[in-house]
Structure formats: structure tokens, C-alpha cells
């Protein structure tokens, strides 16, 4: 029959197509598979010349094997930093490690992966079960935190490329006035709160978006952020670590962890001579002078009264802050692309005629038109989540400010010059400033400094006591 | 001396002073924060303003999407929804009954627009043709099914070859022509389903260049004059064949301008008017036009501006392909699958336009 | 000033509080890690464009954090019609169907046109030149088969936590895909 003849004619043709098809399949298989979006299975033309179809190249992601290297580098650098700060007490070692971190985590890995941004991934993963958190990100989130709970901010000292960059370019430190330092040190906590709020609602990773240094590491980025990064580097020449102290949200988290750290950075290896040289050496204003407890009640009364007032006011302020935060949820939810689109779609003044040629905006509106019900429902749901995170963020803001005020009202208890556990980034600058350290290293004869003061002079047990354990 | 300083009592040391300072400057600080917050809040608006910026890389065929009104010689007399979702093709029966292939079924519409009968199929109907005696030939992707005038299946023709992708059917008195875009030929059958030959395949001796089909759009129309009209989209033309496969005439040129066929591959579907003029449907710039029997551009039935031009992403071209049929009175039915409706177009009365 | 004896009073109280805080913090971190560990995938995800959602808005060329966008045009050859008049290659109304610069749609001339046989031409993308603007994608999708489309080239992508293009994508076409299947290719299979 005719049909048989037809199929007879077709057979060689289809065989000719078998080979490239097989090749394509093989390549797809070798490449580990690529998700295929099958469309109309219309056959391509038949080439008399036997021209074989090229294959679409699918180069693999570049950072796969690097993930393990990253984790190893992080853990290794953290360990080394702890060793250099607490055992070797070596500023030189810290500088070398900073250089490594700056080159590896900064310029080589281009600021990604980064512990600062990992906070947001963790927040999103906690709030969105469908978000698959990469294991590496989880390690980058908790490893520096756990280390800080024991050994202080050694991550900031020499592992974080952001910190390393600012630390290495600091040439002429200028002291930031205490009031400004205190006021600005609240900002990282607010940034952290905002970052968590936006990440948890799945809206934006603002910590990454406004990171000033990553564009520098990548040597590319938006002009605004490159300028901002340049300004930060410029400021870092004179102000010690402006980003770490006044903006870094992960630094805020590490500061909290370091407050509870088991071991603190000890300036002197022996006893404090109260010479203030370390205070001069610290560019970050992290060294607190001794403040001996006064036992005279009249002096304590106003402070106690203030503390009591603050504690009484706290619940009310928390509620007010939360309420204000929840009211901010409507404007802030616009950061989420879905909400922004839904709002533009619901806008009665939106253009009704699609411009020719279509703009990205009109294309988005066209999409909104097609699936309006789902879009609006999604936007409403996101805004509801924003109300909750607004309450939390508002409360958090008040809490941070009150914690600062309460912290300032609590009487300090120091007998020696000591680094503030939270503020100290373990840069190791103060070690060599201490005459006792120089004596220990044999750079100074023991006779050059006063002998250990007796108990009658009022020095506490801390410095000398903890040294020996 | 320094040591003496260090031993100042607590109440006069930094703590108290800095706290007072802190409280005093708190206003300043919170003002600063407020400003930052205001900036952050205005962020989305800034982005929204920027996002409406034009696309510097726009593919602009806007000037071809507007038709000069003097070319539009047809007006819409009626428009109705397709009786079933996913309409694909149209055909007219001998008494002018409209048949719509939609989804996995074929529907015949009665006089009043109601559904006469519906034929359920195993798969989507790609195209259909109605013989003068009322037999209905429906082509699925790879085979043809025959139904009588009451919608009862009378025969199923087996698939000619594995690659077959039928996209057009024309039924004559003594034969049926099926456009097989997969095989890049028009298959000629007798009415019993016997394959008699293949038309339009490349043949240098007969001067036939062959169909260039980047996509499954090959339509065939049979006119009273006995000539087949077949579109050759890759060559941007319409070819006229005799039933025996001789190429008689070819016309059409590639251009986005109104008198030619736009894009890479057009026209996609054809219809013939009783006097031999040809109705062409295009994709890309979705428009329907009329050419004379010899291929001169005559007029526009529905211009690009009358159809939604942006095909939603993920919607295949086949779901946006216009189809047209013309009845004995010269009316043209246009199916717009994207909108899911059928337009009835009639020639404007004389004097309405030149 | 009365000297205090070591290890007494507020110092030890503070140490006690500190130890408590540390234990609490460790528990908290442990809880977070424990909650998330079973949710983490050893399989990393990477950004990719769903070609069925892409609106060809042109932002891939301008919004990527990289100087040269990691998004490039790819070609699924088995979908291509090998048209002589390729609407992805030629401007809407070309003077002539040749490789003249004035006839080319691509702003960087990144598409190469090669004659195969009458009437077929093959088009390949020079990725070093491609800026991912999607102009050819619009031309191909509008008139042709859509065999040209945009994909994140994974060897270039930095895999940011938040894709800078994705957050302004009007089609919401960016999504994370498992690294073992890093491309969403259109195929005819």
C-alpha cells in the first residue's frame, strides 16, 4: 500500500535524526540533567547536507566545590584568630590573617558568602518553610556566633573581610565623642531588626542590598553603592571601623554574644599599671577606664531611681513602639515586589492602554491583570505578615534604645582598664601598648614599670587573678 | 599623674557624664534616625518611579501595529464567544453552519448560534473540513477522523507516517487535501482515505521550491476553480497548486508593511472568498487581510490594532494563531483563540470608504 | 574606698548572669540550627529564569550586579526554524537579508548567522558579546518559535542571596533551582 511506501521513505530520515537526538540526550545526561520545558514538538528542518544541530551549552555554577573550601577557610580562620588573640597575643598575626581574609573572602570570593547577610537567610528559612537554606549559609551564620559566646568577636578581628578592610586602612584614628558613639551604636541593632523584618517577610535582603563593601570587592556595582563604599573606606582612614561599629547588623548580634563570652580579651598579661596607654592605642573606643564602686548611698540613689523609672516605662514604651511599627507596615510592605505591583494594579490612575513599545512597568501591569486574584491575595497576605513584623520591629527599636539607657544607668564595676566585651573587636592593638606585655616579651626591663600594686591601692583581683588560670 | 586621673571616683568618671550627654543628644540622634527612616520609606516610591522607565532595548514594531484606516474595508457585524474553551480552527458547512474545533472537541453551531452537536475526540483537533455532502473531516495531530452530518464517526484513517502533523484540511468533490506540516507536504487523499500523492514537496524539475515551515502552520484551501491555495510561511507567500501538484502561481513578499507578510514566517492560515480572492491570517503582527486572486494586496479585514498583540508569556504561538473562513455571501469569520471569540466581518457598504 | 575581697559580690553575680546568658544563647543558637538543619539542603540552589514567564523587559542587561550581566541569550537549536528572515537577528524592516550592521537587531552584534543550505541559516550566540538585553528574544518569541531566550549563565552568576534582577523582574520570572539542574531549557522533547 501507499502508506507502507511512505513509511519506507521516512525511515532513513528518522534514523538520520536519531543520532543528534541521542547526542543531545547524552549531553543532557552528562551535564547532570537540566530541567526541560517541552514545547510544541515540531521537528526542525531536515538538512540535506546532514548538518548536525549544535547543542545548547550549559556551563555549571562556578562555586560548587568552593563551598567546602569556604567552610574550611571560615572554621580555620576563626580558630586561628582565637589562637592569635588569646594565646599568641600577636597583632602581627592578626594583620596577616586579616590580609588573608580580605583577599580570600573579600576579593577572591567577592564578599559572597558572607556571615553578615546570612542572618537574613536564616530569618527567611525560619519563616518560610519552602525556602531551602544552603548548609554553608547556616554554618556561616552560627560558627562566628558560637565562637563569640566563648572567645569574643574574633570573627570581626580578622575573619570578616569587611572588618579586615577597615582595620587595615586605619592610619590616623580619631576618637569619636562618647555621646555620638553611644547614640550611633544603637543603629546596628535597628538595622538588624529592619533586615530581619524584611527578610522574614520574604520582601528584600536589605542588608545585602545596601552593603557598601561587596561592590568594592567585586569591583563593580551601582554608582551609589560604590561611592558609599568609597566613603566608608575614606572614613575608615580616620574613624576606626565605622561600618562595624555603627552599621553592621551581624556585628550587633556578635556584640550581644560577646557580652556573654567566657573569655575576654585581656590587655595586660600580668597586672594593670593604669597607665592609659592601651586606651590611647584602641581606635575603637572599646577600652573602659576603671570605675570603682562607690558605696555612698546618696550618689547611688538618683541612678537607681532613674533605673526604676526606665524599667517601669519599658512596657508602655514597648507597646507604643510596636503600635507605631505596625502602622508603618503599609508603606514598608511596598518594598515587597508583589505588594508594590498589587498597589500599582489597584491604583485607579494606572494607565489603561499599554504603551507601544511596552515598558517593564506596563508588562508588569499586564501580568497583574492576568492573575489579579492571586496577586491581590498574595499582597494582602504579605501585608498581614508586615503588620506582625512591624509590631516586632517597633518593639525591638524601643527595647534597643531602653537597653542602651539602662546600660548607661547600671553602675560599672571595673578595677582596671578593660575592653568592653561587646565593643572590643579583638584587633590586638592594645597588647603591645601595655608595658607589662613589653616586659613579658623582654622588650622592656621589668624595672621600667612600677611594681605590682598592693591591695591597699585598690586594684581589683581581675587582671592579676584571671591571668593565672 | 595619669594614674591619679584613673583613680577618680566613679560618679565623676565618664559614665555619668556621657549618660547625661547621651540623653541630651538623644533628640539629635533620633532626628537623624527619623530622617534615615523617612528616606527608607520613600525608597519604594523612588523605585516605582524608576521602574516605569522605558526599556532601552525595546523591540519596536509599534508603527506597524497601526493600520491606515483607508485600507480597512471590512466592519465587524457581530462577535460571539467560542462555545467551548481553547478554540483552534473554524470550518463552514455546506449550508453555512459554522464548525469550531475547540479543545478536544468539535462543535457545530446551528442557525441561532446554539450548539447543534458536539463531537468528543481523543485529542485536540488541529483542523477540520466539511464536504459538500455534509461529511465532516477532523484532523488530529497525526490522523483524520470522518464524521457524518449528525456527528457519528464513520471512519478513522490511519496515520501516514510518524512525523505527521496535520494543520490544514480542504475537502473537494472527489478528494481531500491535508496539509502535513510535519512532512512538509500537502497529502492528497481520495474520499475513502487512500493516499494518492504528495503536493508541494521540493522538486526542481517542476519548479517547486518546497515548503519552509519553522512552525506547524501549513494551511490548504480548495477553491471552486480547482486550484489549491497553500501558504508557504517561510517563503512569505501563498502558492497555488493544481490537484495533480503543479505549481501554478505564487505571490507574496516579506515585509512588516501592510501589503506583505510580516516576521519570519507568515501567513499562517488562509481562506478563500467565493470570487477567488484570498484571506490571509498572520501571527506576530496579528492581522487579517484580503488579496486578489492574483495576489495583489486589496484591503484589511481586521488590523493589528484590533487584536491583543502581546501574547502572554508561556502561551504557545498556536494558541494565538488567528483563523478565518469565508462564507458564500463574502462574510469573513475570524477566530481569535487568545480572546476566545469569533468575529463576523462584512464588507463596508460602498461609500463608507474608498 | 574599701577593698573588696576577690570572687565576691557583684563580680561573681555578673559572672553568674553571664554564664547563664551564654547557656541561654547557646541553647537559642542550637534551637535555630536544629530547626533549620533538617530544612537545609546539601543541594545548593541557584537563580534561573523561567523562560515561560520572561517578559523580555530588558532589565537583565542593566540590573545585574555584575558589569557584564550573568544573563545571556541561549539558543535551543532543536526549536529553531532556521529561518532566512530571522526576526531575532534582523531589525523589523531590514534593508537586505545580509549581515550588514544596519540590518542586525542585536545592539552588540552578538548573534552570528551562518548559511547551512537553501533556505536555512543557523544562528549562534557569541556570549562574550551578549549583554542579555533580550531584544532578539522578543523578536524571536513574537514572530518565531521562541528558540532564543534568556538564561542565567551559571559560570558567571555570583548567586547573590537576593538576585538584583529578580527583585525588579516584571514577570517574576527568577526563581531558585537546584544546582544539579541549574538551567530551565526549552526543548522539543
PDB file of N, CA and C in Angstrom, chain A residues 17-27:
ATOM      1  N   UNK A  17      17.915  11.492  12.143  1.00  0.00           N
ATOM      2  CA  UNK A  17      17.652  12.375  13.260  1.00  0.00           C
ATOM      3  C   UNK A  17      17.941  11.739  14.597  1.00  0.00           C
ATOM      4  N   UNK A  18      18.083  10.425  14.544  1.00  0.00           N
ATOM      5  CA  UNK A  18      18.283   9.701  15.782  1.00  0.00           C
ATOM      6  C   UNK A  18      19.595  10.106  16.448  1.00  0.00           C
ATOM      7  N   UNK A  19      20.613  10.263  15.610  1.00  0.00           N
ATOM      8  CA  UNK A  19      21.954  10.464  16.119  1.00  0.00           C
ATOM      9  C   UNK A  19      22.104  11.767  16.907  1.00  0.00           C
ATOM     10  N   UNK A  20      21.739  12.900  16.295  1.00  0.00           N
ATOM     11  CA  UNK A  20      21.835  14.130  17.087  1.00  0.00           C
ATOM     12  C   UNK A  20      20.949  14.106  18.323  1.00  0.00           C
ATOM     13  N   UNK A  21      19.785  13.482  18.162  1.00  0.00           N
ATOM     14  CA  UNK A  21      18.883  13.428  19.316  1.00  0.00           C
ATOM     15  C   UNK A  21      19.532  12.639  20.444  1.00  0.00           C
ATOM     16  N   UNK A  22      20.178  11.544  20.058  1.00  0.00           N
ATOM     17  CA  UNK A  22      20.853  10.727  21.056  1.00  0.00           C
ATOM     18  C   UNK A  22      21.972  11.522  21.724  1.00  0.00           C
ATOM     19  N   UNK A  23      22.704  12.248  20.860  1.00  0.00           N
ATOM     20  CA  UNK A  23      23.811  13.068  21.373  1.00  0.00           C
ATOM     21  C   UNK A  23      23.288  14.085  22.385  1.00  0.00           C
ATOM     22  N   UNK A  24      22.200  14.722  21.999  1.00  0.00           N
ATOM     23  CA  UNK A  24      21.617  15.738  22.887  1.00  0.00           C
ATOM     24  C   UNK A  24      21.248  15.122  24.226  1.00  0.00           C
ATOM     25  N   UNK A  25      20.611  13.950  24.148  1.00  0.00           N
ATOM     26  CA  UNK A  25      20.215  13.262  25.372  1.00  0.00           C
ATOM     27  C   UNK A  25      21.446  12.944  26.216  1.00  0.00           C
ATOM     28  N   UNK A  26      22.486  12.463  25.530  1.00  0.00           N
ATOM     29  CA  UNK A  26      23.698  12.068  26.236  1.00  0.00           C
ATOM     30  C   UNK A  26      24.295  13.269  26.949  1.00  0.00           C
ATOM     31  N   UNK A  27      24.332  14.396  26.241  1.00  0.00           N
ATOM     32  CA  UNK A  27      24.941  15.590  26.832  1.00  0.00           C
ATOM     33  C   UNK A  27      24.136  16.021  28.050  1.00  0.00           C
TER      34      UNK A  27
END
